[in-house]
Amino acid sequence: MPGLFQESQAPEPHGSPGPVVRVAVNVNVWGQYDYLWGPQMPPPQRGMRVKVPFGPSGRTTWAFVTQIDPPVGNHKLKYVLQCVEETPQLDDQLWRLGLWIARYYLTPLGMVLAAMVPSAVGQREPRTRKIAYLRSQKADWPGKLGSKQRAVLDELLQARKQGVEGLSVEQLRDNSQAGADTISRLARRELIEIKTRKVTLEDLHEQIESDPFDLNEDQVRAFEELKPRLDGGFSATVLHGVTGSGKTEVYIRAIRKVIDQGKQAILLVPEIALATQTLARLLRRLPRVAVLHSGLTDAERDFHWRQIRQGNASVVVGPRSAVFAPTPKLGLIIVDEEHEGSYKQDTAPRYHGRDVAVMRASLAKAPVLLGSATPSMETWRNVQAGRYDCLKLARRVRSLPMPKLEVVSLRGEMERGKIELIGRTMTQRIAHTLEKGQQAILLMNRRGYASYVFCPSCEWTLACEDCTRTMVFHQATQLAMCHYCNRTASLPDACPACGGKILLFGMGIQRIEGELARKFPMARSARMDSDTMTTPGQFQKVFEDFGSGEIDILLGTQMVAKGLDFPKVTLVGVLSADTSLAIPDFRASERTFQLTVQVAGRAGRGDAPGNVIVQTLHPQEPSIRFAIEHDYEGFAAWELPAREEVGLPPCKRMIRFVARHRDGNKAQEGAAELSARLRTILSGQNVDIWGPQPAGVLKIRGQFRFQVLLLEAEAGVVQSRLYPQFARLLRGISAEILADVDPMALI
DNA sequence: AGCACGCCGACT
DNA sequence: GTCGGCGTGCTC
């Protein structure tokens, strides 16, 4: 049982000295440190989590043992304060994965390991459940027996007749309306026996359903090709399936095959909140499904982690961090919607869940399956280079037709100065949809259209004082807000620059809501964005109301583009497909394409065919044109050469360094110095170094930011060179430097 | 991330 | 001569 091994006091100095351990602390430092191992503690092992005093104030921090050395006489070393486990949480494979992540993503090892092992695990007793067993014959039951007690016994007898020995005390109380006292009395009279046993994943499960329908022709072909790869050995396969083509069904069959071999699978999903439908389906179809995500309580996380580590979980479902699930026999990793940006963590360690999944699969000699309707350019390039295989699901399930897309130019309306975001065509289609009793989803790209506080006479715009970004006006609070630092400001009475009258310009999602209410007073609509969806409960509520038809129109940001599956949705409206108004970013086209295709896929999942209206300022934009034709490969054939020509990812690999400081000069100097040092260290290497240049957003939270972009031809080569000397590389630079390998955006 | 150390300006 | 601001570097 994992206890807490603690040195109650400093061991006497004359006792035999214990071993010395080298640890990696969970702090942003580049060195490792030696500590004395106390004699009261279990023998040290590599990978054990410990707590150590660190720094002059003696504050304690988590650390991981990386090396064990013989005792030394030198008593200047501090003692390890405590050790939380007798055996390390990470097996050899995960340990090696951690070392790779630290090196590849230029992150201190202690921070990587801390991100791999949730701090809450392994520190409590396993969950238990009390089970009541019948230990008497009906004939032996005393004549004088209270009605409640009798009800309990009857309940157990009933269960026995159905072949079930033993019921949990909880369940027994619910079914027979008995109190805890009633049950303990029966136990004292030895009519029943109460046994305590550990809770396992089986206890959380209902009956497993059999397959609801057969795979279609495409799915069968994909699964047949996939099958031999599931027998073991590393392989990477892309499942390129159009929206609604039934990728999840293929996942389920593949996972089941892996389970049959006595191995475990990991299914990564972009965001657990969006995966509730998928998760519910998996729970119905597969045994012993474990989950790992941030919404779990410490006790729940500990329980699932323990089940996984014991090999009792057959599948682990979760967001990017679930790639670290301690499965003893990993047989398959699936990355669903592999193109999703949420797989990249935006704080250290800045790893990409998909790329870590591929690396883990290769260490585990297991297959990895990457599913998407719109694979990332990174993945597609690997397919073209023959590194990954590609299986296609070109048709939707049940022969559903692909939704029809139609482009509407917004420009005409804008030029006339008419500020209406729901254009004529869109209005007609919504009305038509509502008349037929069907549902609509409207996607609002917040970045493109927000409410700015603006002076028409001098063109002054309200901007955040700490960041270099325009503030966005929120109707609900009547305050302007900065979307980078959440600073708020009240609306000025007059323009601070010229004293003129100020105006709210553009349209936030709230304004669209107003426009909808005006145009469709009878329709019931709901809004889904990060402002209204602050808790998982709210999310669930909108989900249910939309599913049951309580809501006619669902209006939302990117959130509504993913994973929703509602058969009565026949219209999807993209209010503005343009991301070109957003921050300059080499992935803007790719995102526009993905978003348009993904949201279009929400339409026509039932019997009625789907229609999609795409409003845009740039109807000729290739990303939009290809999306309308459902032409992924066409898009890729246009986008990849464009990246190649400029030397951008995925044709080259990017490492982005950001120097930040509240003094703009120091930030810039820091970036310049870093750039110069990189050029020196890497001279003769096949790298391009761009910058220093201002980051996409020059100032965030009062800190100026300058970036240096490094492009390398081969992944990881530069990191291997920089990692051992990273501390030295940064020494003397007063700006704070952060490294982001394979960045998703250059903001 | 904290926290100490040291260098420089302003003061008793 | 001394106090305290902040910039720089270290934490076994």
GROMACS .gro file of C-alpha atoms in nm, chain A residues 543-746:
model
  204
  543PHE     CA    1  -2.668   1.989  -2.586
  544GLU     CA    2  -2.976   1.823  -2.443
  545ASP     CA    3  -3.211   2.107  -2.533
  546PHE     CA    4  -3.086   2.110  -2.888
  547GLY     CA    5  -3.106   1.734  -2.914
  548SER     CA    6  -3.463   1.724  -2.784
  549GLY     CA    7  -3.573   2.004  -3.017
  550GLU     CA    8  -3.624   2.263  -2.742
  551ILE     CA    9  -3.394   2.490  -2.940
  552ASP     CA   10  -3.430   2.569  -3.311
  553ILE     CA   11  -3.116   2.767  -3.378
  554LEU     CA   12  -2.779   2.706  -3.218
  555LEU     CA   13  -2.547   3.002  -3.251
  556GLY     CA   14  -2.187   2.960  -3.155
  557THR     CA   15  -1.816   3.001  -3.213
  558GLN     CA   16  -1.572   2.727  -3.322
  559MET     CA   17  -1.723   2.517  -3.045
  560VAL     CA   18  -2.024   2.424  -3.258
  561ALA     CA   19  -1.808   2.313  -3.549
  562LYS     CA   20  -1.685   1.995  -3.388
  563GLY     CA   21  -1.838   1.660  -3.324
  564LEU     CA   22  -2.204   1.756  -3.284
  565ASP     CA   23  -2.433   1.494  -3.427
  566PHE     CA   24  -2.798   1.595  -3.441
  567PRO     CA   25  -3.018   1.441  -3.712
  568LYS     CA   26  -3.262   1.733  -3.738
  569VAL     CA   27  -2.994   1.983  -3.835
  570THR     CA   28  -3.040   2.053  -4.206
  571LEU     CA   29  -2.893   2.401  -4.226
  572VAL     CA   30  -2.550   2.521  -4.127
  573GLY     CA   31  -2.471   2.888  -4.171
  574VAL     CA   32  -2.116   3.016  -4.158
  575LEU     CA   33  -2.168   3.384  -4.082
  576SER     CA   34  -1.816   3.474  -4.181
  577ALA     CA   35  -1.568   3.223  -4.308
  578ASP     CA   36  -1.285   3.474  -4.307
  579THR     CA   37  -0.995   3.427  -4.079
  580SER     CA   38  -0.787   3.662  -4.289
  581LEU     CA   39  -0.887   3.944  -4.058
  582ALA     CA   40  -0.726   3.757  -3.773
  583ILE     CA   41  -0.366   3.767  -3.663
  584PRO     CA   42  -0.120   3.702  -3.946
  585ASP     CA   43  -0.042   3.336  -3.931
  586PHE     CA   44   0.082   3.087  -4.186
  587ARG     CA   45  -0.191   2.842  -4.087
  588ALA     CA   46  -0.482   3.085  -4.151
  589SER     CA   47  -0.586   2.921  -4.479
  590GLU     CA   48  -0.564   2.574  -4.333
  591ARG     CA   49  -0.783   2.678  -4.038
  592THR     CA   50  -1.041   2.840  -4.262
  593PHE     CA   51  -1.060   2.528  -4.474
  594GLN     CA   52  -1.087   2.297  -4.175
  595LEU     CA   53  -1.346   2.505  -3.997
  596THR     CA   54  -1.567   2.536  -4.302
  597VAL     CA   55  -1.554   2.164  -4.382
  598GLN     CA   56  -1.602   2.062  -4.020
  599VAL     CA   57  -1.903   2.284  -3.957
  600ALA     CA   58  -2.058   2.186  -4.288
  601GLY     CA   59  -2.036   1.827  -4.171
  602ARG     CA   60  -2.285   1.903  -3.894
  603ALA     CA   61  -2.561   1.932  -4.153
  604GLY     CA   62  -2.771   1.653  -4.298
  605ARG     CA   63  -2.689   1.375  -4.053
  606GLY     CA   64  -3.052   1.260  -4.046
  607ASP     CA   65  -3.290   1.165  -4.323
  608ALA     CA   66  -3.329   1.516  -4.464
  609PRO     CA   67  -3.034   1.639  -4.674
  610GLY     CA   68  -2.813   1.918  -4.543
  611ASN     CA   69  -2.749   2.264  -4.678
  612VAL     CA   70  -2.464   2.492  -4.588
  613ILE     CA   71  -2.447   2.865  -4.654
  614VAL     CA   72  -2.103   3.020  -4.630
  615GLN     CA   73  -2.095   3.398  -4.606
  616THR     CA   74  -1.757   3.549  -4.678
  617LEU     CA   75  -1.578   3.865  -4.774
  618HIS     CA   76  -1.345   3.662  -4.994
  619PRO     CA   77  -1.547   3.421  -5.208
  620GLN     CA   78  -1.248   3.357  -5.435
  621GLU     CA   79  -1.019   3.252  -5.150
  622PRO     CA   80  -0.892   2.898  -5.237
  623SER     CA   81  -0.943   2.766  -4.885
  624ILE     CA   82  -1.314   2.849  -4.916
  625ARG     CA   83  -1.345   2.728  -5.275
  626PHE     CA   84  -1.193   2.390  -5.196
  627ALA     CA   85  -1.407   2.358  -4.884
  628ILE     CA   86  -1.720   2.410  -5.091
  629GLU     CA   87  -1.618   2.130  -5.325
  630HIS     CA   88  -1.536   1.899  -5.030
  631ASP     CA   89  -1.198   1.874  -5.197
  632TYR     CA   90  -0.942   1.804  -4.926
  633GLU     CA   91  -0.674   1.676  -5.157
  634GLY     CA   92  -0.720   1.975  -5.385
  635PHE     CA   93  -0.670   2.204  -5.092
  636ALA     CA   94  -0.359   2.016  -4.979
  637ALA     CA   95  -0.217   2.024  -5.333
  638TRP     CA   96  -0.254   2.402  -5.328
  639GLU     CA   97  -0.144   2.471  -4.972
  640LEU     CA   98   0.159   2.242  -4.936
  641PRO     CA   99   0.360   2.381  -5.230
  642ALA     CA  100   0.290   2.733  -5.101
  643ARG     CA  101   0.442   2.639  -4.766
  644GLU     CA  102   0.729   2.460  -4.936
  645GLU     CA  103   0.815   2.766  -5.138
  646VAL     CA  104   0.847   2.990  -4.833
  647GLY     CA  105   1.014   2.719  -4.626
  648LEU     CA  106   0.739   2.692  -4.366
  649PRO     CA  107   0.612   2.389  -4.175
  650PRO     CA  108   0.545   2.115  -4.245
  651CYS     CA  109   0.809   2.129  -4.516
  652LYS     CA  110   1.050   2.251  -4.253
  653ARG     CA  111   1.018   2.221  -3.877
  654MET     CA  112   0.982   2.541  -3.678
  655ILE     CA  113   1.111   2.631  -3.337
  656ARG     CA  114   0.984   2.962  -3.210
  657PHE     CA  115   1.162   3.154  -2.936
  658VAL     CA  116   0.983   3.442  -2.770
  659ALA     CA  117   1.173   3.702  -2.567
  660ARG     CA  118   0.946   3.893  -2.333
  661HIS     CA  119   1.002   4.183  -2.101
  662ARG     CA  120   0.799   4.476  -1.982
  663ASP     CA  121   1.071   4.699  -2.126
  664GLY     CA  122   1.027   4.680  -2.503
  665ASN     CA  123   1.395   4.751  -2.570
  666LYS     CA  124   1.506   4.468  -2.345
  667ALA     CA  125   1.266   4.231  -2.514
  668GLN     CA  126   1.402   4.328  -2.853
  669GLU     CA  127   1.766   4.318  -2.740
  670GLY     CA  128   1.707   3.979  -2.580
  671ALA     CA  129   1.566   3.842  -2.904
  672ALA     CA  130   1.853   3.993  -3.102
  673GLU     CA  131   2.114   3.847  -2.867
  674LEU     CA  132   1.946   3.506  -2.877
  675SER     CA  133   1.932   3.520  -3.254
  676ALA     CA  134   2.303   3.605  -3.272
  677ARG     CA  135   2.398   3.323  -3.035
  678LEU     CA  136   2.185   3.075  -3.228
  679ARG     CA  137   2.355   3.176  -3.550
  680THR     CA  138   2.694   3.115  -3.388
  681ILE     CA  139   2.608   2.783  -3.227
  682LEU     CA  140   2.430   2.652  -3.536
  683SER     CA  141   2.660   2.788  -3.804
  684GLY     CA  142   2.718   2.528  -4.068
  685GLN     CA  143   2.392   2.355  -3.982
  686ASN     CA  144   2.106   2.335  -4.226
  687VAL     CA  145   1.887   2.592  -4.052
  688ASP     CA  146   1.723   2.923  -4.129
  689ILE     CA  147   1.695   3.180  -3.856
  690TRP     CA  148   1.435   3.454  -3.897
  691GLY     CA  149   1.416   3.758  -3.680
  692PRO     CA  150   1.415   3.904  -3.434
  693GLN     CA  151   1.073   4.030  -3.527
  694PRO     CA  152   0.774   4.148  -3.324
  695ALA     CA  153   0.550   3.858  -3.219
  696GLY     CA  154   0.200   3.844  -3.369
  697VAL     CA  155   0.076   4.036  -3.070
  698LEU     CA  156   0.349   4.276  -2.966
  699LYS     CA  157   0.237   4.324  -2.609
  700ILE     CA  158   0.043   4.090  -2.382
  701ARG     CA  159  -0.026   4.156  -2.013
  702GLY     CA  160   0.211   4.448  -2.018
  703GLN     CA  161   0.500   4.250  -2.163
  704PHE     CA  162   0.657   4.326  -2.499
  705ARG     CA  163   0.729   4.021  -2.709
  706PHE     CA  164   0.979   3.964  -2.985
  707GLN     CA  165   1.032   3.634  -3.156
  708VAL     CA  166   1.306   3.444  -3.334
  709LEU     CA  167   1.194   3.172  -3.571
  710LEU     CA  168   1.425   2.884  -3.641
  711LEU     CA  169   1.352   2.648  -3.928
  712GLU     CA  170   1.525   2.315  -3.952
  713ALA     CA  171   1.507   2.060  -4.230
  714GLU     CA  172   1.491   1.758  -4.002
  715ALA     CA  173   1.291   1.726  -3.684
  716GLY     CA  174   1.484   1.732  -3.358
  717VAL     CA  175   1.834   1.791  -3.491
  718VAL     CA  176   1.863   2.144  -3.357
  719GLN     CA  177   1.705   2.047  -3.024
  720SER     CA  178   1.963   1.772  -2.969
  721ARG     CA  179   2.231   2.029  -3.014
  722LEU     CA  180   2.073   2.300  -2.803
  723TYR     CA  181   1.933   2.094  -2.515
  724PRO     CA  182   2.262   2.018  -2.336
  725GLN     CA  183   2.364   2.382  -2.341
  726PHE     CA  184   2.029   2.554  -2.310
  727ALA     CA  185   2.102   2.718  -1.975
  728ARG     CA  186   2.424   2.862  -2.116
  729LEU     CA  187   2.241   2.982  -2.426
  730LEU     CA  188   2.008   3.194  -2.215
  731ARG     CA  189   2.262   3.321  -1.961
  732GLY     CA  190   2.291   3.695  -1.937
  733ILE     CA  191   1.979   3.767  -2.140
  734SER     CA  192   1.753   3.973  -1.919
  735ALA     CA  193   1.436   3.907  -2.120
  736GLU     CA  194   1.254   3.588  -2.038
  737ILE     CA  195   1.296   3.339  -2.323
  738LEU     CA  196   1.045   3.069  -2.398
  739ALA     CA  197   1.083   2.800  -2.658
  740ASP     CA  198   0.790   2.664  -2.856
  741VAL     CA  199   0.872   2.371  -3.081
  742ASP     CA  200   0.628   2.316  -3.370
  743PRO     CA  201   0.418   2.619  -3.273
  744MET     CA  202   0.054   2.628  -3.375
  745ALA     CA  203   0.035   3.005  -3.404
  746LEU     CA  204   0.273   3.295  -3.404
   0.00000   0.00000   0.00000
